[in-house]
Short mmCIF file of C-alpha atoms and ligand atoms in Angstrom, two decimals:
data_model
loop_
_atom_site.label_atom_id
_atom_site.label_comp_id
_atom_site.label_asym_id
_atom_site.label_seq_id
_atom_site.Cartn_x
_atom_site.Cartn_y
_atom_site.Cartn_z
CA UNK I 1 117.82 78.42 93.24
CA UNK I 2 116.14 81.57 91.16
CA UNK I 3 118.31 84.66 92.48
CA UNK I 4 117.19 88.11 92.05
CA UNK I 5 118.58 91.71 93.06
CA UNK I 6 115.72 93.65 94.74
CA UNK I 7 115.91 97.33 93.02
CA UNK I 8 114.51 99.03 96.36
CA UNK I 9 115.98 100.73 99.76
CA UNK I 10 113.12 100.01 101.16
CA UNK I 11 113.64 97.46 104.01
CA UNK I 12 109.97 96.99 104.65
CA UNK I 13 109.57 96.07 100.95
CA UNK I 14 112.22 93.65 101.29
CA UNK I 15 110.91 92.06 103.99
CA UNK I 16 107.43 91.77 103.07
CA UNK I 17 108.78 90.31 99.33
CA UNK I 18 111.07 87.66 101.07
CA UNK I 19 108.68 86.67 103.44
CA UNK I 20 106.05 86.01 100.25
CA UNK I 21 108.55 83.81 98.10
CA UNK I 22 108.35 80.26 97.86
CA UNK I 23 111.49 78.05 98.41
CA UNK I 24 113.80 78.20 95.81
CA UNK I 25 113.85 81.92 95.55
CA UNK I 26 115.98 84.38 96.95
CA UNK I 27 115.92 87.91 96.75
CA UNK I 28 119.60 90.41 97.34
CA UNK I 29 118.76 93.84 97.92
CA UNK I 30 120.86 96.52 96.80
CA UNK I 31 121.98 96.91 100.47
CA UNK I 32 123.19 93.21 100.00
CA UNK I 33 124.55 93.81 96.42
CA UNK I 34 126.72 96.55 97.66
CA UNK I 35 124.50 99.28 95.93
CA UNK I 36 124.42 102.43 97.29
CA UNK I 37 121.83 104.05 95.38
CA UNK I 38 118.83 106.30 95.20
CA UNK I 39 116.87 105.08 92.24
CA UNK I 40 115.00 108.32 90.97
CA UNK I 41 110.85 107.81 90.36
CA UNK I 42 110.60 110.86 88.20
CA UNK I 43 107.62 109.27 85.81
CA UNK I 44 103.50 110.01 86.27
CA UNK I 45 102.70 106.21 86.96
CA UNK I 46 103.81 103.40 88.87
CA UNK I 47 104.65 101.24 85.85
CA UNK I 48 106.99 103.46 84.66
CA UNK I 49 109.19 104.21 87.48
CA UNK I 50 109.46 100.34 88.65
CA UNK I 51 110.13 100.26 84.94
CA UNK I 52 112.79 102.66 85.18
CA UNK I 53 114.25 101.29 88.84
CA UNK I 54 114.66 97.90 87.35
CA UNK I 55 116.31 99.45 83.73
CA UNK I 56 119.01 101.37 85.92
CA UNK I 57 119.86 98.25 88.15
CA UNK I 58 120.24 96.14 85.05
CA UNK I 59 122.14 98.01 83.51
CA UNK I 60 124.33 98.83 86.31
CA UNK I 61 124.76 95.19 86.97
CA UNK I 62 124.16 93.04 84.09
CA UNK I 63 122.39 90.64 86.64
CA UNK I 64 118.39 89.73 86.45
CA UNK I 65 116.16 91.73 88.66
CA UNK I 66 112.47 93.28 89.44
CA UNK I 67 111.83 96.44 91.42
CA UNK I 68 108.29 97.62 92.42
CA UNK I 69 106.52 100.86 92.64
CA UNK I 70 103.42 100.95 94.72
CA UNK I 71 101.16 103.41 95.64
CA UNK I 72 97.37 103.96 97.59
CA UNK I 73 94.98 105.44 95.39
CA UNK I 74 91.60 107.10 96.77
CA UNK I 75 88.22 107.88 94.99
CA UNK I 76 87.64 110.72 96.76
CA UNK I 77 90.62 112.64 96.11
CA UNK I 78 90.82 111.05 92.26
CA UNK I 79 93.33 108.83 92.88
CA UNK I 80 95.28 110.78 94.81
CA UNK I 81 98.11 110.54 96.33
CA UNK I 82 98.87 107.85 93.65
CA UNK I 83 102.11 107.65 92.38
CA UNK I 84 103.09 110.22 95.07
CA UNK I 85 102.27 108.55 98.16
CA UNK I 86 105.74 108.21 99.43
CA UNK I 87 106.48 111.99 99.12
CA UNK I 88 102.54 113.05 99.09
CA UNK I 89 102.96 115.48 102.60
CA UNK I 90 106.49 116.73 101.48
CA UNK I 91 109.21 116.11 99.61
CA UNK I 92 111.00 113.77 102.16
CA UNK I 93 109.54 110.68 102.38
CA UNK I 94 107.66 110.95 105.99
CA UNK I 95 105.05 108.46 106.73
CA UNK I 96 103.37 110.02 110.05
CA UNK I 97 102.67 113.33 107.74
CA UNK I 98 101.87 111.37 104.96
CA UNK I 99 99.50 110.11 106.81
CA UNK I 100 98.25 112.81 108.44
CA UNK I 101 98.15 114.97 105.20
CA UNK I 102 95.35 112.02 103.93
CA UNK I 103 93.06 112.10 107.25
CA UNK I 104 92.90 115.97 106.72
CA UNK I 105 92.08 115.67 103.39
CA UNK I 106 89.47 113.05 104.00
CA UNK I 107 88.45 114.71 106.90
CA UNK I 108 84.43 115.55 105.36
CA UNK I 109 84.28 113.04 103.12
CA UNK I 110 81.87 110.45 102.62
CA UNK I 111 83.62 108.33 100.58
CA UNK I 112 86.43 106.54 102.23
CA UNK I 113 87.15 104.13 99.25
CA UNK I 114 91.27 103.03 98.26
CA UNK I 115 93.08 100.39 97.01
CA UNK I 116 96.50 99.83 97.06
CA UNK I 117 98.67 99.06 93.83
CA UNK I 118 102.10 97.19 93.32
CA UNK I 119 103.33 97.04 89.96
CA UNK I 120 106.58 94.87 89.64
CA UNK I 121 109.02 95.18 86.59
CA UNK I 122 110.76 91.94 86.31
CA UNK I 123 113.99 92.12 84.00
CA UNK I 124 115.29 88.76 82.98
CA UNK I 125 117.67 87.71 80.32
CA UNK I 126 117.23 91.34 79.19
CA UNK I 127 113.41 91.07 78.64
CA UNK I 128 110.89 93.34 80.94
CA UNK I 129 107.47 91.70 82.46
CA UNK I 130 105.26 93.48 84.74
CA UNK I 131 102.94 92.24 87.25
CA UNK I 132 100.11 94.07 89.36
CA UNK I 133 98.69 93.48 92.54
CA UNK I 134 95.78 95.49 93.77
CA UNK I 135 93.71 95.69 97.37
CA UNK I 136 90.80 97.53 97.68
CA UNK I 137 89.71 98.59 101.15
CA UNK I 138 88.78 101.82 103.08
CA UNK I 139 90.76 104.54 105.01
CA UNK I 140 90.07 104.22 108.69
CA UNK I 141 88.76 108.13 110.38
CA UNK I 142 92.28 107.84 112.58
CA UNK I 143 95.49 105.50 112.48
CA UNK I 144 95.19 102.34 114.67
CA UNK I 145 97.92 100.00 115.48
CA UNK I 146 101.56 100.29 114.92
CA UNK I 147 102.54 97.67 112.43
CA UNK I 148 103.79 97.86 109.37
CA UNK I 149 105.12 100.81 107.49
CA UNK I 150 103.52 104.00 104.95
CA UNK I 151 99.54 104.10 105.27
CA UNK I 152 99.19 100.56 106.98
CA UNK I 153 97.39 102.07 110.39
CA UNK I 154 94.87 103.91 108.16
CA UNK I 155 93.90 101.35 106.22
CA UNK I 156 91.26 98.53 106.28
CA UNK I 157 91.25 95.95 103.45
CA UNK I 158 88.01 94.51 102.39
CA UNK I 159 86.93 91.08 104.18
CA UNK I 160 88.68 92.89 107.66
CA UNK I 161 87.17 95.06 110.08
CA UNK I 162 91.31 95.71 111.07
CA UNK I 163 93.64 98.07 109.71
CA UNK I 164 96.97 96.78 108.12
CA UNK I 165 98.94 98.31 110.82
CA UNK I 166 96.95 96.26 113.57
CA UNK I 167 97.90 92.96 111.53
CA UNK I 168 101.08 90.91 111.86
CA UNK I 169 102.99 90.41 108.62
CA UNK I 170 101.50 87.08 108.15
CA UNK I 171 97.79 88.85 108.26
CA UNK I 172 98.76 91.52 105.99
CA UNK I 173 99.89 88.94 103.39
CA UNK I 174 96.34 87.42 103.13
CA UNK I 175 95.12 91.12 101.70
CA UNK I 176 98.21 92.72 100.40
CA UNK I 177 98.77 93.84 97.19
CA UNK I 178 102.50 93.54 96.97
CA UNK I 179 101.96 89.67 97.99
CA UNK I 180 99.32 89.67 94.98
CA UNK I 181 101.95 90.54 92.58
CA UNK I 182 104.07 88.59 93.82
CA UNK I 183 102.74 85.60 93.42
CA UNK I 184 102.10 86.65 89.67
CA UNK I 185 106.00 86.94 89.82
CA UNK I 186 106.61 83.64 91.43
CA UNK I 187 104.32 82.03 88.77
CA UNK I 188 106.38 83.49 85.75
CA UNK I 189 109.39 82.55 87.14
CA UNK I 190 108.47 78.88 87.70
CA UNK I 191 106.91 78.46 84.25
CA UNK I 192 110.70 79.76 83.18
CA UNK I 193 112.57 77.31 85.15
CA UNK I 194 110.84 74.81 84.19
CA UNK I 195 111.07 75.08 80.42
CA UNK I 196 114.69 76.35 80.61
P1 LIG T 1 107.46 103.71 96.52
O1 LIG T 1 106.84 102.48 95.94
O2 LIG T 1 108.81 103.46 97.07
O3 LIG T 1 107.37 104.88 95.60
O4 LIG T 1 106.63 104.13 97.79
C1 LIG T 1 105.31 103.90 97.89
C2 LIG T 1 104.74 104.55 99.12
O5 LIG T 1 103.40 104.09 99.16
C3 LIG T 1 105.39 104.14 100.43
O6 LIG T 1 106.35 105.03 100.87
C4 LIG T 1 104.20 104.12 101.37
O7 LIG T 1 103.95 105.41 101.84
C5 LIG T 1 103.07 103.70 100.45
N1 LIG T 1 102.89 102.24 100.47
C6 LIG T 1 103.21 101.35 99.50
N2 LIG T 1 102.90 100.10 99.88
C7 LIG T 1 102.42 100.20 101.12
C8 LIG T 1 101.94 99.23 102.05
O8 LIG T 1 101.94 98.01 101.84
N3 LIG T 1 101.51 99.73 103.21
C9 LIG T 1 101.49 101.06 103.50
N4 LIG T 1 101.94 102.00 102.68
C10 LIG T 1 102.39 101.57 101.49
#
């Protein structure tokens, strides 16, 4: 059995990570672990601040363990809100005005456009990888369903007419980014084991 610490408070995260791993995997998160502790995500991009998550759990622990930073990126607002989609309304992360703070934005636009990106920083035996996973897609005029977490009702990946909050968990992992890198996680890992 591969065991990893989960750098992230984010119960949705962990849930949607666990749910993607193959047998002979497990995943503690810091809840688990017995860490109580907000992991800053001070840096411009999303590799650096799952860089920086998994560096301070590492260190903290001495234990092997990946983090992720994701974000939803639109072409109409340059990328925005990017590595700030957590906290893109206001400084607490709030997902209804997160949310809402996007529709406004996009409210004359033309171009509807996003993808969302994971990027996962693995740290094992004191050696970083990173893995992305990317979904491109569109942002729906007005939220629909209530599944999920963050932007899920407002958006549609590509190859669905259905927003990510109208999908069950399973559904979402046939698009989702996270589950993307994840499996680019899963793959490392195995390669590992098996010429360990
Ligand atoms: P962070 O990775 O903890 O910095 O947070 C990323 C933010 O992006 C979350 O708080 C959500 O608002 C948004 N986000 C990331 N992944 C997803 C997803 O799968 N669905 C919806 N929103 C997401």
């Amino acid at each position: 059995m591969t065991e990893l610490i989960f750098a992230t408070n984010n119960e949705n995260k962990v849930r949607e990570i666990r749910q993607a791993l193959p047998e002979g995997f497990s995943i503690i998160s810091l809840k688990e672990a017995g860490i109580l502790k907000d992991i800053p995500e001070p840096h411009p991009t999303l590799e650096a601040n799952a860089t920086e998550k998994s560096t301070v759990i590492y260190r903290l622990t001495g234990k092997n363990c990946f983090s992720e930073d994701s974000g939803l990126e639109t072409e109409a607002l340059d990328g925005a809100p990017g590595v700030r989609s957590a906290r893109f309304a206001d400084n607490e992360p709030e997902y209804a005005s997160n949310t809402e703070k996007l529709l406004a934005l996009l409210q004359d636009k033309e171009n509807r456009r996003a993808r969302f990106k994971t990027v996962i920083s693995l740290i094992i035996n004191n050696e970083e990888q990173l893995f992305e996973g990317i979904c491109e897609g569109t942002i729906a005029t007005a939220p629909l369903g209530n599944g999920g977490f963050g932007y899920d009702p407002v958006f549609i990946p590509d190859g669905s007419d259905r927003t990510f909050g109208q999908m069950s968990l399973e559904e979402k992992q046939e698009f989702s980014h996270r589950k993307k890198a994840v499996k680019k996680l899963v793959v490392y890992l195995t390669h590992l084991s098996v010429g360990s």
